[in-house]
Amino acid sequence: MARSQTKVSKPNPATLDADPLAWLRLIRSRRVGPVTFHRLVADHGGVEGALAALPGIAQVAGVQEYSICPLEVVRAEMAQARLAGAQMLLWGQAGYPLALMDLPDAPPVLWAQGDIGLLARPMVALVGARNASSLGLRMTRRLVEGLAQAGQVVVSGLARGIDAEAHQAALDSGTVAVQAGGVDVIYPVENTELAAAIAAHGCRVSEQPMGLVPQARHFPQRNRIVSGLARAVVVVEAAARSGSLITAKNALDQGREVLAVPGHPFDARAAGCNILLRDGAVLVRSAQDVLEAIGVQGHFIAQTPLPVEAVAVPEPLPGPVPQRRALTDISAVHSQILARLGPSPLAEDQLIRDLALPPGMLSPALISLELEGRILRQSGGLLSLVE
């Protein structure tokens, strides 16, 4: 079960500024998320250009006393990263995971501890219940064994239960842990020893600032990276409402395969997996089912990662310099957008069709409304009103 993702405008990696301080200042600035980061950079010819334009954009959007992230804040983050032994990976630059490059909400900056070479290898995500059953843990170990024999790296979210079991079983063969907080903050604390082992033998990554203690809103953000890194997401155990199902939904939006291990109808920990299977997920009985779903027939097919320069990113099309529009025109566009949106997410492509506006007019309006805090961008190119 997989579907294609919505494409959004992205800058050409070859044209991006390489100053890591500028990257951090932009992504750490108020109301600038990954999608807005990429749009700003594409629209203004680079990170430095986006930084220079951001206060003016915020002012037009009616955001009072807006300022970009101070230089001393990002310098402190860089110093903290050096103390933690973390490496900075920038979108489109050397070492950044190619699997994330085409995501509309790809993290512009990743902090990594450990062997970043694992990020260039093919991955499968294993996720599931925190209160996992013994049978679920056994199944996880069995799946990891088969995937490891086929050369697959196991990626998960460093949570207790299925996640922790998947990481532990894959320490010798390759595992990547995506963290909801700073890469130097271990959550839950009970996984401190496991996290240290992953840093020594695998890789830990996070898009969040160093030292950030994770909160509830950070876990869905982490989940999109887990699924984005993987060729397939396997849900071993999950309740009907769980973070694992969010990861599965992200995987569908990103065009990844979604697979699930079936469970007894009376076991609440299997309810989410059974829902996924009902809705078309691939049923998993063994690692062989996973390998067949991703086109690896029970053996490892060696792959040489493409250099960053080989990633196909279209050059920006030449065109006339956009003219400054009257404030009344901008207000009218904002009103049309807000009238079309509601609390239920709407695809940006559908909004463009509904409004019959050129993307060049809609893009800056969406950025302005996001900076105002009036609309919310979600993974998969979805938009909704902020209630």
mmCIF file of C-alpha atoms in Angstrom:
data_model
loop_
_atom_site.group_PDB
_atom_site.id
_atom_site.type_symbol
_atom_site.label_atom_id
_atom_site.label_comp_id
_atom_site.label_asym_id
_atom_site.label_seq_id
_atom_site.Cartn_x
_atom_site.Cartn_y
_atom_site.Cartn_z
ATOM 1 C CA MET A 1 0.000 0.000 0.000
ATOM 2 C CA ALA A 2 1.642 3.207 -1.155
ATOM 3 C CA ARG A 3 0.711 6.454 -2.838
ATOM 4 C CA SER A 4 2.725 9.259 -4.355
ATOM 5 C CA GLN A 5 3.505 12.462 -2.493
ATOM 6 C CA THR A 6 2.649 16.048 -3.436
ATOM 7 C CA LYS A 7 5.548 17.916 -5.034
ATOM 8 C CA VAL A 8 6.470 21.400 -3.900
ATOM 9 C CA SER A 9 8.945 23.986 -5.093
ATOM 10 C CA LYS A 10 12.490 23.246 -3.929
ATOM 11 C CA PRO A 11 15.759 25.118 -4.446
ATOM 12 C CA ASN A 12 18.600 23.671 -6.475
ATOM 13 C CA PRO A 13 21.188 22.219 -4.032
ATOM 14 C CA ALA A 14 24.020 23.535 -6.196
ATOM 15 C CA THR A 15 22.889 27.143 -5.621
ATOM 16 C CA LEU A 16 22.527 26.988 -1.843
ATOM 17 C CA ASP A 17 24.726 28.975 0.512
ATOM 18 C CA ALA A 18 26.948 26.742 2.607
ATOM 19 C CA ASP A 19 27.160 28.902 5.770
ATOM 20 C CA PRO A 20 25.724 26.629 8.492
ATOM 21 C CA LEU A 21 25.028 29.593 10.770
ATOM 22 C CA ALA A 22 22.732 31.092 8.133
ATOM 23 C CA TRP A 23 20.877 27.785 7.738
ATOM 24 C CA LEU A 24 20.330 27.529 11.478
ATOM 25 C CA ARG A 25 19.217 31.151 11.781
ATOM 26 C CA LEU A 26 16.564 30.662 9.095
ATOM 27 C CA ILE A 27 15.124 27.355 10.303
ATOM 28 C CA ARG A 28 15.213 28.484 13.967
ATOM 29 C CA SER A 29 13.406 31.737 13.189
ATOM 30 C CA ARG A 30 9.872 32.111 14.480
ATOM 31 C CA ARG A 31 7.155 30.490 12.339
ATOM 32 C CA VAL A 32 9.604 29.108 9.787
ATOM 33 C CA GLY A 33 9.087 25.384 9.341
ATOM 34 C CA PRO A 34 10.709 23.052 6.793
ATOM 35 C CA VAL A 35 8.200 23.735 3.989
ATOM 36 C CA THR A 36 8.428 27.503 4.468
ATOM 37 C CA PHE A 37 12.236 27.245 4.644
ATOM 38 C CA HIS A 38 12.420 25.563 1.234
ATOM 39 C CA ARG A 39 9.938 27.963 -0.338
ATOM 40 C CA LEU A 40 11.755 31.030 0.975
ATOM 41 C CA VAL A 41 15.106 29.741 -0.242
ATOM 42 C CA ALA A 42 13.714 28.851 -3.676
ATOM 43 C CA ASP A 43 11.983 32.227 -4.013
ATOM 44 C CA HIS A 44 14.964 34.318 -2.888
ATOM 45 C CA GLY A 45 17.884 32.489 -4.491
ATOM 46 C CA GLY A 46 19.514 31.087 -1.372
ATOM 47 C CA VAL A 47 19.538 31.014 2.405
ATOM 48 C CA GLU A 48 21.125 34.443 2.779
ATOM 49 C CA GLY A 49 18.548 35.966 0.458
ATOM 50 C CA ALA A 50 15.728 34.329 2.383
ATOM 51 C CA LEU A 51 17.122 35.651 5.673
ATOM 52 C CA ALA A 52 17.283 39.178 4.288
ATOM 53 C CA ALA A 53 13.721 38.992 2.944
ATOM 54 C CA LEU A 54 12.089 37.366 5.976
ATOM 55 C CA PRO A 55 11.509 40.484 8.136
ATOM 56 C CA GLY A 56 9.879 42.275 5.208
ATOM 57 C CA ILE A 57 7.642 39.288 4.470
ATOM 58 C CA ALA A 58 6.605 39.143 8.109
ATOM 59 C CA GLN A 59 5.854 42.872 8.096
ATOM 60 C CA VAL A 60 3.638 42.563 5.010
ATOM 61 C CA ALA A 61 1.891 39.679 6.758
ATOM 62 C CA GLY A 62 1.133 41.976 9.687
ATOM 63 C CA VAL A 63 3.495 40.295 12.166
ATOM 64 C CA GLN A 64 4.715 43.049 14.471
ATOM 65 C CA GLU A 65 8.299 43.329 15.739
ATOM 66 C CA TYR A 66 9.446 40.231 13.857
ATOM 67 C CA SER A 67 13.148 39.391 14.003
ATOM 68 C CA ILE A 68 15.148 36.461 12.726
ATOM 69 C CA CYS A 69 16.899 34.091 15.127
ATOM 70 C CA PRO A 70 19.858 35.901 16.760
ATOM 71 C CA LEU A 71 23.358 34.912 15.744
ATOM 72 C CA GLU A 72 24.405 34.198 19.330
ATOM 73 C CA VAL A 73 21.597 31.622 19.681
ATOM 74 C CA VAL A 74 22.781 29.521 16.753
ATOM 75 C CA ARG A 75 26.429 29.894 17.770
ATOM 76 C CA ALA A 76 25.486 28.459 21.152
ATOM 77 C CA GLU A 77 23.735 25.555 19.426
ATOM 78 C CA MET A 78 26.818 24.887 17.308
ATOM 79 C CA ALA A 79 29.021 24.897 20.429
ATOM 80 C CA GLN A 80 26.651 22.481 22.178
ATOM 81 C CA ALA A 81 26.753 20.189 19.141
ATOM 82 C CA ARG A 82 30.550 20.127 19.172
ATOM 83 C CA LEU A 83 30.522 19.116 22.850
ATOM 84 C CA ALA A 84 28.064 16.318 22.045
ATOM 85 C CA GLY A 85 30.089 15.120 19.049
ATOM 86 C CA ALA A 86 27.179 15.784 16.672
ATOM 87 C CA GLN A 87 27.618 16.479 12.965
ATOM 88 C CA MET A 88 25.468 18.937 11.021
ATOM 89 C CA LEU A 89 23.911 17.645 7.805
ATOM 90 C CA LEU A 90 22.417 20.252 5.448
ATOM 91 C CA TRP A 91 19.758 19.499 2.849
ATOM 92 C CA GLY A 92 21.383 18.839 -0.525
ATOM 93 C CA GLN A 93 24.895 18.779 0.880
ATOM 94 C CA ALA A 94 27.312 15.883 1.414
ATOM 95 C CA GLY A 95 26.134 13.304 3.944
ATOM 96 C CA TYR A 96 22.474 14.341 3.922
ATOM 97 C CA PRO A 97 20.167 11.292 3.416
ATOM 98 C CA LEU A 98 19.121 11.087 -0.224
ATOM 99 C CA ALA A 99 15.879 9.375 0.837
ATOM 100 C CA LEU A 100 14.706 12.649 2.425
ATOM 101 C CA MET A 101 15.686 14.957 -0.429
ATOM 102 C CA ASP A 102 12.366 14.934 -2.296
ATOM 103 C CA LEU A 103 10.084 15.239 0.732
ATOM 104 C CA PRO A 104 8.134 18.512 0.688
ATOM 105 C CA ASP A 105 8.880 18.943 4.405
ATOM 106 C CA ALA A 106 12.428 17.569 4.374
ATOM 107 C CA PRO A 107 14.383 18.803 7.413
ATOM 108 C CA PRO A 108 16.741 21.556 6.200
ATOM 109 C CA VAL A 109 19.153 20.687 9.025
ATOM 110 C CA LEU A 110 19.838 17.365 10.742
ATOM 111 C CA TRP A 111 22.119 16.741 13.701
ATOM 112 C CA ALA A 112 23.715 13.281 13.658
ATOM 113 C CA GLN A 113 25.729 11.229 16.118
ATOM 114 C CA GLY A 114 27.516 8.069 15.041
ATOM 115 C CA ASP A 115 28.054 6.516 11.623
ATOM 116 C CA ILE A 116 26.402 8.793 9.054
ATOM 117 C CA GLY A 117 27.363 6.308 6.339
ATOM 118 C CA LEU A 118 24.329 4.278 7.426
ATOM 119 C CA LEU A 119 22.095 7.080 6.141
ATOM 120 C CA ALA A 120 23.156 6.247 2.572
ATOM 121 C CA ARG A 121 22.124 2.588 2.851
ATOM 122 C CA PRO A 122 18.625 1.180 2.128
ATOM 123 C CA MET A 123 16.403 1.248 5.214
ATOM 124 C CA VAL A 124 13.227 -0.354 6.505
ATOM 125 C CA ALA A 125 11.337 1.178 9.421
ATOM 126 C CA LEU A 126 9.999 -0.999 12.230
ATOM 127 C CA VAL A 127 7.566 0.711 14.593
ATOM 128 C CA GLY A 128 4.970 -0.388 17.100
ATOM 129 C CA ALA A 129 3.501 -0.373 20.573
ATOM 130 C CA ARG A 130 5.370 0.894 23.617
ATOM 131 C CA ASN A 131 3.668 -1.738 25.789
ATOM 132 C CA ALA A 132 4.630 -4.489 23.375
ATOM 133 C CA SER A 133 3.719 -8.114 23.975
ATOM 134 C CA SER A 134 6.375 -10.814 24.213
ATOM 135 C CA LEU A 135 5.105 -12.184 20.906
ATOM 136 C CA GLY A 136 5.469 -8.745 19.315
ATOM 137 C CA LEU A 137 9.041 -8.451 20.585
ATOM 138 C CA ARG A 138 9.876 -11.919 19.246
ATOM 139 C CA MET A 139 8.411 -11.011 15.860
ATOM 140 C CA THR A 140 10.466 -7.807 15.811
ATOM 141 C CA ARG A 141 13.702 -9.699 16.449
ATOM 142 C CA ARG A 142 12.839 -12.225 13.766
ATOM 143 C CA LEU A 143 12.108 -9.491 11.217
ATOM 144 C CA VAL A 144 15.358 -7.679 12.026
ATOM 145 C CA GLU A 145 17.360 -10.889 11.521
ATOM 146 C CA GLY A 146 15.923 -11.400 8.046
ATOM 147 C CA LEU A 147 16.263 -7.767 7.040
ATOM 148 C CA ALA A 148 19.861 -7.672 8.253
ATOM 149 C CA GLN A 149 20.748 -10.686 6.130
ATOM 150 C CA ALA A 150 19.466 -8.757 3.116
ATOM 151 C CA GLY A 151 21.587 -5.702 3.948
ATOM 152 C CA GLN A 152 18.760 -3.482 5.176
ATOM 153 C CA VAL A 153 19.355 -0.889 7.889
ATOM 154 C CA VAL A 154 16.583 -0.733 10.505
ATOM 155 C CA VAL A 155 15.236 2.730 11.374
ATOM 156 C CA SER A 156 12.910 3.496 14.276
ATOM 157 C CA GLY A 157 12.071 6.164 16.847
ATOM 158 C CA LEU A 158 13.967 5.086 20.009
ATOM 159 C CA ALA A 159 10.710 4.662 21.942
ATOM 160 C CA ARG A 160 10.239 1.877 24.452
ATOM 161 C CA GLY A 161 8.741 -1.417 23.266
ATOM 162 C CA ILE A 162 8.932 -2.355 19.589
ATOM 163 C CA ASP A 163 11.242 0.556 18.682
ATOM 164 C CA ALA A 164 13.804 -0.293 21.340
ATOM 165 C CA GLU A 165 13.697 -3.999 20.465
ATOM 166 C CA ALA A 166 14.264 -3.234 16.771
ATOM 167 C CA HIS A 167 17.268 -1.015 17.546
ATOM 168 C CA GLN A 168 18.756 -3.544 19.972
ATOM 169 C CA ALA A 169 18.425 -6.419 17.511
ATOM 170 C CA ALA A 170 19.992 -4.362 14.699
ATOM 171 C CA LEU A 171 23.025 -2.971 16.550
ATOM 172 C CA ASP A 172 25.425 -5.303 14.762
ATOM 173 C CA SER A 173 23.849 -4.959 11.310
ATOM 174 C CA GLY A 174 22.987 -1.254 11.216
ATOM 175 C CA THR A 175 20.316 0.874 12.870
ATOM 176 C CA VAL A 176 19.272 4.532 12.782
ATOM 177 C CA ALA A 177 17.329 6.163 15.628
ATOM 178 C CA VAL A 178 15.323 9.309 14.899
ATOM 179 C CA GLN A 179 14.780 11.364 18.049
ATOM 180 C CA ALA A 180 11.882 13.666 18.857
ATOM 181 C CA GLY A 181 14.015 16.050 20.923
ATOM 182 C CA GLY A 182 17.592 17.196 20.603
ATOM 183 C CA VAL A 183 20.011 14.505 19.507
ATOM 184 C CA ASP A 184 21.780 14.956 22.864
ATOM 185 C CA VAL A 185 18.577 14.439 24.872
ATOM 186 C CA ILE A 186 17.628 10.805 25.484
ATOM 187 C CA TYR A 187 13.928 10.053 25.822
ATOM 188 C CA PRO A 188 12.758 7.901 27.439
ATOM 189 C CA VAL A 189 15.545 7.877 30.039
ATOM 190 C CA GLU A 190 15.349 4.090 30.290
ATOM 191 C CA ASN A 191 16.856 3.907 26.784
ATOM 192 C CA THR A 192 20.008 5.816 27.765
ATOM 193 C CA GLU A 193 22.260 2.752 27.536
ATOM 194 C CA LEU A 194 20.683 1.720 24.217
ATOM 195 C CA ALA A 195 21.124 5.242 22.837
ATOM 196 C CA ALA A 196 24.807 5.187 23.738
ATOM 197 C CA ALA A 197 25.183 1.851 21.944
ATOM 198 C CA ILE A 198 23.460 3.250 18.856
ATOM 199 C CA ALA A 199 25.791 6.258 18.824
ATOM 200 C CA ALA A 200 28.756 3.852 19.000
ATOM 201 C CA HIS A 201 27.558 1.277 16.458
ATOM 202 C CA GLY A 202 24.721 2.945 14.551
ATOM 203 C CA CYS A 203 23.469 6.496 14.059
ATOM 204 C CA ARG A 204 21.152 8.877 15.920
ATOM 205 C CA VAL A 205 19.593 11.871 14.159
ATOM 206 C CA SER A 206 17.288 14.765 14.982
ATOM 207 C CA GLU A 207 16.097 17.961 13.303
ATOM 208 C CA GLN A 208 15.445 19.658 16.649
ATOM 209 C CA PRO A 209 17.783 22.112 18.393
ATOM 210 C CA MET A 210 20.446 20.682 20.655
ATOM 211 C CA GLY A 211 19.230 20.327 24.230
ATOM 212 C CA LEU A 212 15.522 20.371 23.359
ATOM 213 C CA VAL A 213 13.407 18.180 25.649
ATOM 214 C CA PRO A 214 10.687 16.619 23.454
ATOM 215 C CA GLN A 215 7.040 17.548 23.877
ATOM 216 C CA ALA A 216 3.941 15.903 22.426
ATOM 217 C CA ARG A 217 3.986 17.931 19.196
ATOM 218 C CA HIS A 218 7.540 16.829 18.389
ATOM 219 C CA PHE A 219 6.731 13.127 18.018
ATOM 220 C CA PRO A 220 4.612 13.377 14.837
ATOM 221 C CA GLN A 221 7.392 15.521 13.354
ATOM 222 C CA ARG A 222 9.891 12.790 14.199
ATOM 223 C CA ASN A 223 7.627 10.127 12.695
ATOM 224 C CA ARG A 224 7.713 11.705 9.223
ATOM 225 C CA ILE A 225 11.525 11.407 9.242
ATOM 226 C CA VAL A 226 11.346 7.756 10.323
ATOM 227 C CA SER A 227 9.065 6.927 7.394
ATOM 228 C CA GLY A 228 10.894 9.264 5.015
ATOM 229 C CA LEU A 229 14.218 7.518 5.531
ATOM 230 C CA ALA A 230 12.706 4.097 4.860
ATOM 231 C CA ARG A 231 11.694 2.268 1.727
ATOM 232 C CA ALA A 232 8.914 0.626 3.731
ATOM 233 C CA VAL A 233 7.302 0.983 7.156
ATOM 234 C CA VAL A 234 6.396 -2.190 9.042
ATOM 235 C CA VAL A 235 3.957 -1.818 11.939
ATOM 236 C CA VAL A 236 4.398 -4.741 14.331
ATOM 237 C CA GLU A 237 1.891 -3.816 17.030
ATOM 238 C CA ALA A 238 -0.220 -0.664 17.345
ATOM 239 C CA ALA A 239 -3.403 0.442 19.034
ATOM 240 C CA ALA A 240 -6.227 1.938 16.987
ATOM 241 C CA ARG A 241 -4.992 5.435 17.882
ATOM 242 C CA SER A 242 -1.237 5.499 18.113
ATOM 243 C CA GLY A 243 1.878 7.229 16.860
ATOM 244 C CA SER A 244 2.664 4.172 14.760
ATOM 245 C CA LEU A 245 -0.418 4.821 12.640
ATOM 246 C CA ILE A 246 0.744 8.417 12.171
ATOM 247 C CA THR A 247 4.028 7.009 10.865
ATOM 248 C CA ALA A 248 2.092 4.724 8.528
ATOM 249 C CA LYS A 249 0.031 7.653 7.221
ATOM 250 C CA ASN A 250 3.227 9.642 6.659
ATOM 251 C CA ALA A 251 4.635 6.702 4.737
ATOM 252 C CA LEU A 252 1.609 6.670 2.435
ATOM 253 C CA ASP A 253 1.904 10.413 1.841
ATOM 254 C CA GLN A 254 5.594 9.959 1.029
ATOM 255 C CA GLY A 255 5.026 7.106 -1.415
ATOM 256 C CA ARG A 256 6.535 4.421 0.825
ATOM 257 C CA GLU A 257 5.202 0.904 1.283
ATOM 258 C CA VAL A 258 3.119 0.231 4.392
ATOM 259 C CA LEU A 259 3.095 -3.250 5.889
ATOM 260 C CA ALA A 260 1.597 -4.676 9.071
ATOM 261 C CA VAL A 261 1.811 -7.785 11.218
ATOM 262 C CA PRO A 262 -1.679 -9.190 11.892
ATOM 263 C CA GLY A 263 -2.893 -9.799 15.439
ATOM 264 C CA HIS A 264 -5.762 -11.294 17.362
ATOM 265 C CA PRO A 265 -8.956 -9.194 17.162
ATOM 266 C CA PHE A 266 -9.284 -9.273 20.970
ATOM 267 C CA ASP A 267 -5.807 -7.780 21.506
ATOM 268 C CA ALA A 268 -5.990 -3.963 21.590
ATOM 269 C CA ARG A 269 -2.305 -3.814 20.638
ATOM 270 C CA ALA A 270 -3.191 -5.391 17.281
ATOM 271 C CA ALA A 271 -6.166 -3.151 16.469
ATOM 272 C CA GLY A 272 -4.118 -0.607 14.521
ATOM 273 C CA CYS A 273 -2.338 -3.272 12.477
ATOM 274 C CA ASN A 274 -5.628 -4.960 11.633
ATOM 275 C CA ILE A 275 -7.085 -1.616 10.533
ATOM 276 C CA LEU A 276 -4.105 -1.072 8.235
ATOM 277 C CA LEU A 277 -4.527 -4.550 6.756
ATOM 278 C CA ARG A 278 -8.228 -3.941 6.202
ATOM 279 C CA ASP A 279 -7.328 -0.754 4.344
ATOM 280 C CA GLY A 280 -4.825 -2.432 2.036
ATOM 281 C CA ALA A 281 -1.485 -2.698 3.854
ATOM 282 C CA VAL A 282 0.753 -5.655 2.948
ATOM 283 C CA LEU A 283 0.428 -8.523 5.421
ATOM 284 C CA VAL A 284 3.735 -9.501 7.041
ATOM 285 C CA ARG A 285 4.477 -13.049 8.183
ATOM 286 C CA SER A 286 8.251 -12.867 7.869
ATOM 287 C CA ALA A 287 11.072 -10.683 6.596
ATOM 288 C CA GLN A 288 10.609 -12.286 3.187
ATOM 289 C CA ASP A 289 7.240 -10.519 2.824
ATOM 290 C CA VAL A 290 8.943 -7.191 3.502
ATOM 291 C CA LEU A 291 11.771 -7.864 1.071
ATOM 292 C CA GLU A 292 9.346 -8.846 -1.673
ATOM 293 C CA ALA A 293 7.352 -5.650 -1.127
ATOM 294 C CA ILE A 294 10.468 -3.518 -1.677
ATOM 295 C CA GLY A 295 11.790 -5.593 -4.555
ATOM 296 C CA VAL A 296 14.627 -7.390 -2.755
ATOM 297 C CA GLN A 297 14.159 -11.103 -3.283
ATOM 298 C CA GLY A 298 15.662 -12.465 -0.103
ATOM 299 C CA HIS A 299 19.174 -11.251 -0.764
ATOM 300 C CA PHE A 300 21.080 -7.988 -0.610
ATOM 301 C CA ILE A 301 21.350 -6.070 -3.852
ATOM 302 C CA ALA A 302 24.371 -3.779 -3.465
ATOM 303 C CA GLN A 303 23.637 -0.166 -4.270
ATOM 304 C CA THR A 304 26.090 2.677 -4.707
ATOM 305 C CA PRO A 305 24.586 5.889 -3.314
ATOM 306 C CA LEU A 306 24.293 8.636 -5.884
ATOM 307 C CA PRO A 307 26.401 11.721 -5.254
ATOM 308 C CA VAL A 308 24.418 14.759 -4.225
ATOM 309 C CA GLU A 309 25.187 16.348 -7.588
ATOM 310 C CA ALA A 310 23.327 13.515 -9.325
ATOM 311 C CA VAL A 311 20.033 14.174 -7.568
ATOM 312 C CA ALA A 312 17.602 15.469 -10.163
ATOM 313 C CA VAL A 313 16.396 18.847 -8.945
ATOM 314 C CA PRO A 314 14.945 21.067 -11.645
ATOM 315 C CA GLU A 315 16.566 24.414 -12.294
ATOM 316 C CA PRO A 316 14.323 27.390 -11.560
ATOM 317 C CA LEU A 317 12.535 28.539 -14.679
ATOM 318 C CA PRO A 318 13.515 31.974 -15.995
ATOM 319 C CA GLY A 319 10.809 34.593 -15.939
ATOM 320 C CA PRO A 320 10.041 38.236 -15.349
ATOM 321 C CA VAL A 321 10.736 39.806 -11.986
ATOM 322 C CA PRO A 322 7.426 39.748 -10.080
ATOM 323 C CA GLN A 323 5.872 43.159 -9.625
ATOM 324 C CA ARG A 324 4.866 44.405 -6.181
ATOM 325 C CA ARG A 325 1.107 43.981 -5.792
ATOM 326 C CA ALA A 326 -1.177 46.422 -4.073
ATOM 327 C CA LEU A 327 -2.087 45.647 -0.463
ATOM 328 C CA THR A 328 -5.752 45.391 -1.476
ATOM 329 C CA ASP A 329 -4.877 42.638 -3.981
ATOM 330 C CA ILE A 330 -2.848 40.769 -1.328
ATOM 331 C CA SER A 331 -5.704 41.059 1.150
ATOM 332 C CA ALA A 332 -8.138 39.714 -1.437
ATOM 333 C CA VAL A 333 -5.948 36.675 -2.101
ATOM 334 C CA HIS A 334 -5.635 36.048 1.654
ATOM 335 C CA SER A 335 -9.410 36.231 2.023
ATOM 336 C CA GLN A 336 -9.954 33.754 -0.806
ATOM 337 C CA ILE A 337 -7.497 31.303 0.720
ATOM 338 C CA LEU A 338 -8.993 31.548 4.210
ATOM 339 C CA ALA A 339 -12.515 31.135 2.822
ATOM 340 C CA ARG A 340 -11.530 27.872 1.137
ATOM 341 C CA LEU A 341 -9.688 26.357 4.094
ATOM 342 C CA GLY A 342 -11.136 24.819 7.241
ATOM 343 C CA PRO A 343 -9.998 22.615 10.119
ATOM 344 C CA SER A 344 -9.910 19.574 7.814
ATOM 345 C CA PRO A 345 -6.679 19.480 5.755
ATOM 346 C CA LEU A 346 -6.888 20.382 2.054
ATOM 347 C CA ALA A 347 -4.218 19.549 -0.537
ATOM 348 C CA GLU A 348 -2.392 22.613 -1.847
ATOM 349 C CA ASP A 349 -2.829 21.353 -5.416
ATOM 350 C CA GLN A 350 -6.588 21.264 -4.890
ATOM 351 C CA LEU A 351 -6.520 24.797 -3.447
ATOM 352 C CA ILE A 352 -4.694 26.047 -6.553
ATOM 353 C CA ARG A 353 -7.323 24.430 -8.776
ATOM 354 C CA ASP A 354 -10.207 25.786 -6.688
ATOM 355 C CA LEU A 355 -8.936 29.354 -6.687
ATOM 356 C CA ALA A 356 -7.636 29.315 -10.273
ATOM 357 C CA LEU A 357 -4.695 31.452 -9.173
ATOM 358 C CA PRO A 358 -1.153 31.166 -10.549
ATOM 359 C CA PRO A 359 1.226 29.370 -8.134
ATOM 360 C CA GLY A 360 3.505 32.430 -8.194
ATOM 361 C CA MET A 361 0.713 34.473 -6.592
ATOM 362 C CA LEU A 362 -0.438 31.777 -4.178
ATOM 363 C CA SER A 363 2.981 30.792 -2.802
ATOM 364 C CA PRO A 364 3.890 34.125 -1.133
ATOM 365 C CA ALA A 365 0.329 34.467 0.178
ATOM 366 C CA LEU A 366 0.542 31.060 1.868
ATOM 367 C CA ILE A 367 3.899 31.957 3.406
ATOM 368 C CA SER A 368 2.467 35.216 4.747
ATOM 369 C CA LEU A 369 -0.554 33.466 6.268
ATOM 370 C CA GLU A 370 1.692 30.823 7.829
ATOM 371 C CA LEU A 371 3.912 33.492 9.363
ATOM 372 C CA GLU A 372 0.787 35.163 10.719
ATOM 373 C CA GLY A 373 -0.129 31.879 12.374
ATOM 374 C CA ARG A 374 -3.458 31.679 10.516
ATOM 375 C CA ILE A 375 -2.822 28.507 8.514
ATOM 376 C CA LEU A 376 -0.956 25.298 9.246
ATOM 377 C CA ARG A 377 1.103 23.235 6.822
ATOM 378 C CA GLN A 378 1.159 19.478 7.278
ATOM 379 C CA SER A 379 3.130 16.711 5.626
ATOM 380 C CA GLY A 380 1.952 15.653 2.201
ATOM 381 C CA GLY A 381 1.282 19.213 1.023
ATOM 382 C CA LEU A 382 -1.840 19.647 3.174
ATOM 383 C CA LEU A 383 -3.158 22.971 4.505
ATOM 384 C CA SER A 384 -5.666 23.784 7.241
ATOM 385 C CA LEU A 385 -6.903 26.733 9.261
ATOM 386 C CA VAL A 386 -5.445 27.326 12.721
ATOM 387 C CA GLU A 387 -8.378 27.159 15.123
#
